[in-house]
XYZ file of C-alpha atoms in Angstrom:
402
model
C 0.000 0.000 0.000
C 1.309 3.432 -0.793
C 2.676 5.753 1.847
C 0.912 8.990 2.783
C 1.758 11.979 0.602
C 0.519 15.475 0.039
C -1.373 16.399 -3.058
C 1.099 17.033 -5.834
C -0.311 20.508 -6.154
C -0.011 21.062 -2.403
C 3.672 20.247 -2.573
C 4.098 23.265 -4.797
C 2.350 25.371 -2.196
C 4.400 24.363 0.823
C 7.157 26.938 0.349
C 5.144 30.129 0.665
C 1.984 31.556 2.194
C -1.233 31.789 0.259
C -2.384 35.138 1.673
C -4.488 38.057 0.530
C -5.827 39.788 3.641
C -4.728 39.856 7.291
C -6.806 37.842 9.771
C -9.686 39.474 11.633
C -9.747 42.495 9.352
C -13.078 43.797 7.997
C -12.188 42.781 4.469
C -11.479 39.190 5.401
C -15.016 37.980 4.650
C -15.853 40.413 1.865
C -17.298 38.881 -1.281
C -15.809 39.330 -4.714
C -18.615 39.971 -7.195
C -16.691 40.636 -10.367
C -16.558 38.739 -13.670
C -13.761 36.250 -14.150
C -12.267 35.700 -17.597
C -15.694 35.760 -19.229
C -19.093 37.234 -18.446
C -20.489 33.807 -17.574
C -18.348 32.821 -14.564
C -18.314 35.136 -11.549
C -15.950 34.953 -8.595
C -17.945 34.869 -5.356
C -15.265 34.237 -2.737
C -11.475 34.254 -2.621
C -10.225 33.238 0.805
C -6.989 32.851 2.729
C -5.469 34.306 5.902
C -1.939 35.646 6.436
C 0.288 33.109 8.186
C -1.553 30.029 6.923
C -0.979 28.238 3.621
C -2.544 25.744 1.197
C -6.091 27.078 1.299
C -8.611 25.164 -0.768
C -12.324 24.460 -0.736
C -12.996 20.737 -0.999
C -16.792 20.614 -1.106
C -19.949 22.727 -1.267
C -23.535 21.907 -0.263
C -26.939 23.570 0.059
C -28.610 23.698 3.472
C -32.050 24.813 4.624
C -33.507 28.029 3.178
C -30.878 27.995 0.436
C -27.916 28.611 2.754
C -24.676 27.520 1.099
C -21.878 25.805 3.025
C -18.331 25.306 1.750
C -15.808 23.127 3.579
C -12.095 23.430 3.041
C -8.606 22.980 4.428
C -5.511 24.974 5.190
C -2.201 24.466 6.986
C -1.156 26.635 9.931
C 2.405 27.861 10.709
C 2.983 24.773 12.875
C 2.168 22.582 9.857
C -1.075 21.279 11.386
C -3.895 20.669 8.943
C -7.262 22.318 9.573
C -10.793 21.794 8.325
C -12.852 24.983 8.176
C -16.437 25.804 7.212
C -17.850 28.944 5.604
C -21.412 29.852 4.663
C -23.461 32.260 2.564
C -27.111 33.185 3.127
C -27.463 35.334 -0.015
C -26.823 32.942 -2.939
C -23.073 33.082 -2.554
C -22.638 36.853 -2.802
C -21.158 37.166 0.695
C -19.324 34.518 2.696
C -18.292 34.270 6.335
C -16.791 31.692 8.691
C -19.233 29.638 10.775
C -16.730 29.422 13.619
C -16.042 25.705 13.217
C -12.354 24.902 12.760
C -10.865 21.452 13.354
C -7.115 21.071 13.809
C -5.015 17.922 14.117
C -1.545 16.980 12.797
C -2.767 14.044 10.714
C -6.072 15.502 9.550
C -7.116 14.443 6.056
C -6.428 17.199 3.528
C -9.730 16.516 1.786
C -12.975 16.641 3.854
C -16.376 16.038 2.223
C -19.745 17.642 2.961
C -23.444 16.798 2.516
C -26.664 18.135 4.050
C -30.037 16.535 4.716
C -33.570 17.922 4.443
C -33.720 18.628 8.189
C -30.844 21.093 7.936
C -28.158 18.850 9.420
C -24.671 19.198 7.949
C -22.311 16.219 7.707
C -18.566 16.497 7.166
C -16.457 13.376 6.730
C -12.811 12.535 6.225
C -9.775 11.010 7.881
C -9.356 12.453 11.368
C -6.548 11.172 13.616
C -5.941 8.454 11.034
C -9.539 7.231 11.174
C -12.474 7.822 8.833
C -14.754 10.101 10.861
C -18.125 11.701 10.204
C -19.212 14.827 12.091
C -22.831 16.015 12.284
C -23.788 19.610 13.035
C -25.712 20.357 16.215
C -27.388 23.369 14.580
C -28.383 24.417 11.076
C -25.715 27.147 10.927
C -22.662 24.880 11.089
C -21.143 26.460 14.185
C -20.721 23.229 16.165
C -20.480 19.504 15.351
C -20.527 16.163 17.104
C -18.837 12.929 15.995
C -21.349 10.311 14.763
C -19.147 7.675 13.117
C -15.532 6.573 13.423
C -14.197 3.607 11.461
C -10.590 2.388 11.047
C -9.272 2.746 7.508
C -6.292 1.341 5.659
C -3.036 3.256 5.897
C -3.195 5.133 2.629
C -3.160 8.542 1.037
C -5.584 10.716 2.971
C -7.533 11.882 -0.053
C -8.413 8.349 -1.148
C -11.806 7.939 0.633
C -14.030 9.808 -1.800
C -17.674 9.277 -0.957
C -20.218 10.997 1.282
C -23.740 11.113 -0.180
C -27.321 11.445 1.092
C -30.580 9.942 -0.193
C -34.191 11.142 -0.108
C -34.733 9.377 3.243
C -31.929 11.387 4.874
C -29.683 8.321 5.141
C -25.999 9.138 4.696
C -23.634 6.804 2.823
C -19.861 6.865 3.096
C -17.322 4.823 1.159
C -13.982 4.055 2.760
C -11.169 1.535 2.483
C -11.008 -1.244 5.077
C -8.005 -2.290 7.135
C -7.821 -5.974 6.234
C -4.984 -7.240 4.065
C -5.511 -6.911 1.211
C -7.625 -3.799 1.743
C -11.246 -3.748 0.608
C -14.031 -1.339 -0.257
C -16.485 -0.563 2.563
C -19.811 1.239 2.324
C -21.260 2.598 5.585
C -24.869 3.765 6.022
C -26.550 5.812 8.728
C -30.150 5.812 9.890
C -32.470 8.689 8.952
C -31.097 10.957 11.686
C -27.447 10.252 10.900
C -26.598 8.819 14.308
C -26.402 5.028 13.936
C -24.108 3.576 11.280
C -23.737 0.075 9.857
C -21.594 -1.517 7.149
C -23.673 -2.541 4.129
C -20.885 -3.605 1.752
C -17.419 -5.136 2.075
C -15.966 -5.807 -1.355
C -12.617 -7.134 -2.574
C -11.809 -7.690 -6.221
C -9.707 -10.739 -5.380
C -7.953 -12.357 -2.449
C -4.597 -10.895 -3.496
C -5.345 -7.422 -4.930
C -5.888 -4.452 -2.585
C -9.197 -2.710 -3.380
C -9.350 1.027 -2.630
C -12.447 3.267 -2.607
C -12.511 6.290 -4.904
C -16.044 7.775 -5.252
C -19.795 7.293 -4.938
C -22.994 8.741 -6.381
C -26.766 8.284 -6.178
C -29.434 8.616 -8.874
C -32.935 10.074 -8.663
C -34.450 6.677 -7.799
C -32.016 6.047 -4.955
C -29.705 3.715 -6.864
C -26.220 3.647 -5.344
C -23.000 3.597 -7.360
C -19.606 3.117 -5.691
C -16.195 2.860 -7.298
C -12.905 1.275 -6.289
C -9.413 1.017 -7.723
C -7.655 -2.342 -7.760
C -3.902 -2.646 -7.191
C -1.680 -4.651 -9.500
C 1.252 -6.666 -8.063
C 3.722 -3.867 -8.860
C 1.785 -1.317 -6.795
C 0.212 0.514 -9.724
C -3.565 0.810 -9.872
C -4.505 -1.792 -12.451
C -8.208 -1.236 -13.002
C -11.379 0.460 -11.728
C -14.484 -1.447 -10.653
C -17.966 0.050 -10.118
C -20.563 -1.582 -7.878
C -24.310 -0.814 -8.071
C -27.209 -1.361 -5.671
C -30.833 -0.706 -6.614
C -32.198 -1.614 -3.173
C -30.479 0.688 -0.687
C -27.450 -1.542 -0.289
C -29.213 -4.881 0.311
C -27.527 -6.421 -2.755
C -24.835 -5.339 -5.221
C -23.571 -6.195 -8.671
C -20.594 -5.147 -10.789
C -21.492 -2.808 -13.653
C -17.984 -1.862 -14.779
C -14.538 -3.458 -14.744
C -12.250 -1.050 -16.579
C -8.612 -1.835 -17.282
C -6.628 0.605 -19.466
C -4.504 -0.797 -22.257
C -1.086 -1.584 -20.786
C 1.321 0.021 -20.006
C -1.260 2.646 -19.037
C -2.566 2.373 -15.464
C -5.594 3.939 -13.800
C -4.780 6.982 -11.638
C -6.026 7.676 -8.119
C -8.498 10.528 -8.570
C -11.591 9.284 -10.433
C -15.181 10.559 -10.407
C -18.615 8.882 -10.495
C -21.640 11.101 -11.130
C -25.252 10.152 -11.778
C -26.759 13.113 -13.662
C -30.264 12.698 -15.065
C -30.493 9.342 -16.828
C -26.714 8.988 -17.321
C -23.890 7.738 -15.149
C -20.485 9.280 -15.825
C -17.154 7.726 -14.904
C -14.141 9.975 -15.490
C -10.484 9.704 -14.590
C -6.933 9.639 -15.868
C -4.458 7.002 -16.977
C -0.697 7.193 -16.722
C 2.387 5.391 -17.978
C 5.067 6.026 -15.368
C 7.916 5.091 -17.714
C 7.045 7.745 -20.303
C 5.048 10.213 -18.146
C 2.251 10.132 -20.683
C -1.385 9.259 -20.361
C -4.909 10.448 -21.013
C -8.034 11.569 -19.250
C -11.312 9.985 -20.194
C -15.078 10.259 -19.745
C -17.081 7.044 -19.953
C -20.874 7.054 -19.739
C -23.851 4.721 -19.719
C -27.622 5.003 -19.602
C -28.660 4.010 -16.096
C -31.752 2.098 -17.183
C -30.276 0.249 -20.174
C -26.506 0.204 -20.688
C -24.793 0.331 -17.287
C -23.153 -3.077 -17.513
C -19.625 -4.332 -18.062
C -18.731 -3.904 -21.728
C -21.644 -1.564 -22.519
C -20.177 1.833 -21.627
C -19.330 4.417 -24.285
C -16.403 6.844 -24.363
C -17.602 10.407 -24.840
C -14.245 12.117 -24.282
C -10.616 10.998 -24.459
C -7.762 13.512 -24.349
C -4.022 12.701 -24.334
C -1.701 14.007 -21.632
C 1.941 14.351 -22.597
C 3.380 16.099 -19.537
C 4.442 14.660 -16.176
C 1.886 14.779 -13.389
C 1.734 13.498 -9.833
C -0.230 10.499 -8.558
C -2.812 12.747 -6.872
C -3.815 14.475 -10.098
C -6.933 13.548 -12.014
C -10.572 14.474 -12.462
C -12.132 16.391 -9.563
C -15.777 16.567 -10.629
C -18.429 16.438 -13.327
C -21.523 18.622 -12.988
C -24.441 19.824 -15.107
C -25.519 23.457 -15.182
C -29.089 24.715 -15.625
C -28.785 24.728 -19.430
C -27.970 21.015 -19.457
C -24.308 21.554 -20.285
C -21.956 19.047 -18.687
C -18.843 20.510 -17.087
C -15.678 18.672 -16.128
C -12.875 19.997 -13.965
C -9.559 18.425 -13.072
C -5.802 18.785 -12.916
C -2.740 16.955 -14.187
C 0.261 19.136 -15.039
C -2.235 21.922 -15.816
C -5.934 22.371 -15.132
C -8.486 20.666 -17.361
C -11.859 22.361 -17.691
C -14.161 21.077 -20.401
C -17.825 21.339 -21.356
C -20.386 19.385 -23.357
C -23.709 20.955 -24.423
C -26.799 18.762 -24.253
C -26.616 18.044 -27.999
C -22.927 18.621 -28.629
C -19.427 17.266 -28.114
C -16.841 17.928 -25.440
C -14.627 20.993 -25.926
C -12.251 23.085 -23.858
C -13.724 25.503 -21.299
C -10.349 26.649 -20.030
C -10.561 30.179 -21.446
C -13.955 30.911 -19.893
C -13.257 29.211 -16.559
C -9.815 30.563 -15.691
C -6.406 28.927 -15.887
C -5.667 26.573 -12.987
C -9.099 27.013 -11.380
C -10.670 23.687 -10.415
C -12.710 22.023 -7.664
C -16.160 20.489 -7.088
C -19.582 21.527 -8.415
C -22.974 22.209 -6.859
C -26.302 22.745 -8.636
C -28.811 24.088 -6.123
C -32.558 23.598 -5.793
C -33.019 26.985 -7.498
C -30.769 25.905 -10.431
C -27.825 28.079 -9.492
C -24.490 26.496 -10.383
C -21.273 26.846 -8.365
C -17.708 25.593 -8.288
C -15.807 25.500 -4.973
C -12.120 24.713 -5.177
C -8.809 26.451 -5.530
C -6.627 28.648 -7.628
C -3.249 27.046 -8.230
C -0.690 29.813 -8.645
C 2.579 28.189 -7.554
C 3.731 28.335 -4.863
C 0.290 29.398 -3.577
C -3.062 27.680 -3.135
C -6.042 29.985 -2.635
C -9.617 28.906 -1.907
C -12.146 30.165 -4.449
C -15.883 29.908 -5.140
C -17.288 30.746 -8.566
C -20.849 30.940 -9.918
C -21.977 30.339 -13.494
C -24.704 32.708 -14.729
């Protein structure tokens, strides 16, 4: 199993501070409501504090009454990692800290966030070396209590990549178990998020470590979870997707993807159920030549989501070196029906696909080295929460597409 490592992009940020405004000054929480590189994307928040580094938003969710919450991380001068939470009550125009800040030397650099219909906020990630889920004690995100703690395999902190909620307010988390070889675990809460049980333990084989990478849920409650499978030489050999149509009572394999050798699957892959389609996106890499590609595979959830039945809607070569933590960060769909993809290898990758068109570059309209995760709200507003990579800095940013 691989040793812990920082994000490749974070390594570039470790030599200098990512700072724009001093702490506790009036301008610290001021919004930025100005067009980015085009009139369609607008910057809503740019955030960092003097003395801390490696700021990035890692997730965004909609709470009750349309309140937006964005979770992120930074590193303090003592090199401790922090999780922090910010919110907006006016459609993202103004942002402020909720007051919740979690610090611990081994905190996961990539927390995840979901909300339920009661207004509870859930944040999950590796805390003190253990997968941990926190639930808010109020609807404003000012205080949290721990509701689940499960041992995970000793691996890169960003690897657990799933925290989702269904229409019954049950929360699902995907993590990687501690047995040898490691295996995919899916955990589920009850409808108030307090009692958790394991509903899936999956290993590809008795000799290949199986490592969680993402999860998604469709409009009917169907669950999709993905895992990478290690080859004997330590490279990720393939990606496997499991599906449950009955809330985790039974599962079947709907994809077993192995790139053409010597290409290997990379760590950061995405699963997204959007409308009637399921999208699986990621990157491949040949370590000997530092070449590879990023891909988008898709299937129709009701008809073609089975091994051997997926189609490739986008495939782009990569001919520059990139670190093992690079890859696709998210796929979302804006109110016009346009698919949007964001990711990073040696440079950012932002692409778009109209409802009746093909994939094309969106880099010029999005902003160079801007990437993160998407949110489409109940009022059809569309946001990206992530980071600006401007070596050696990382700065947290939220953008809205209008």
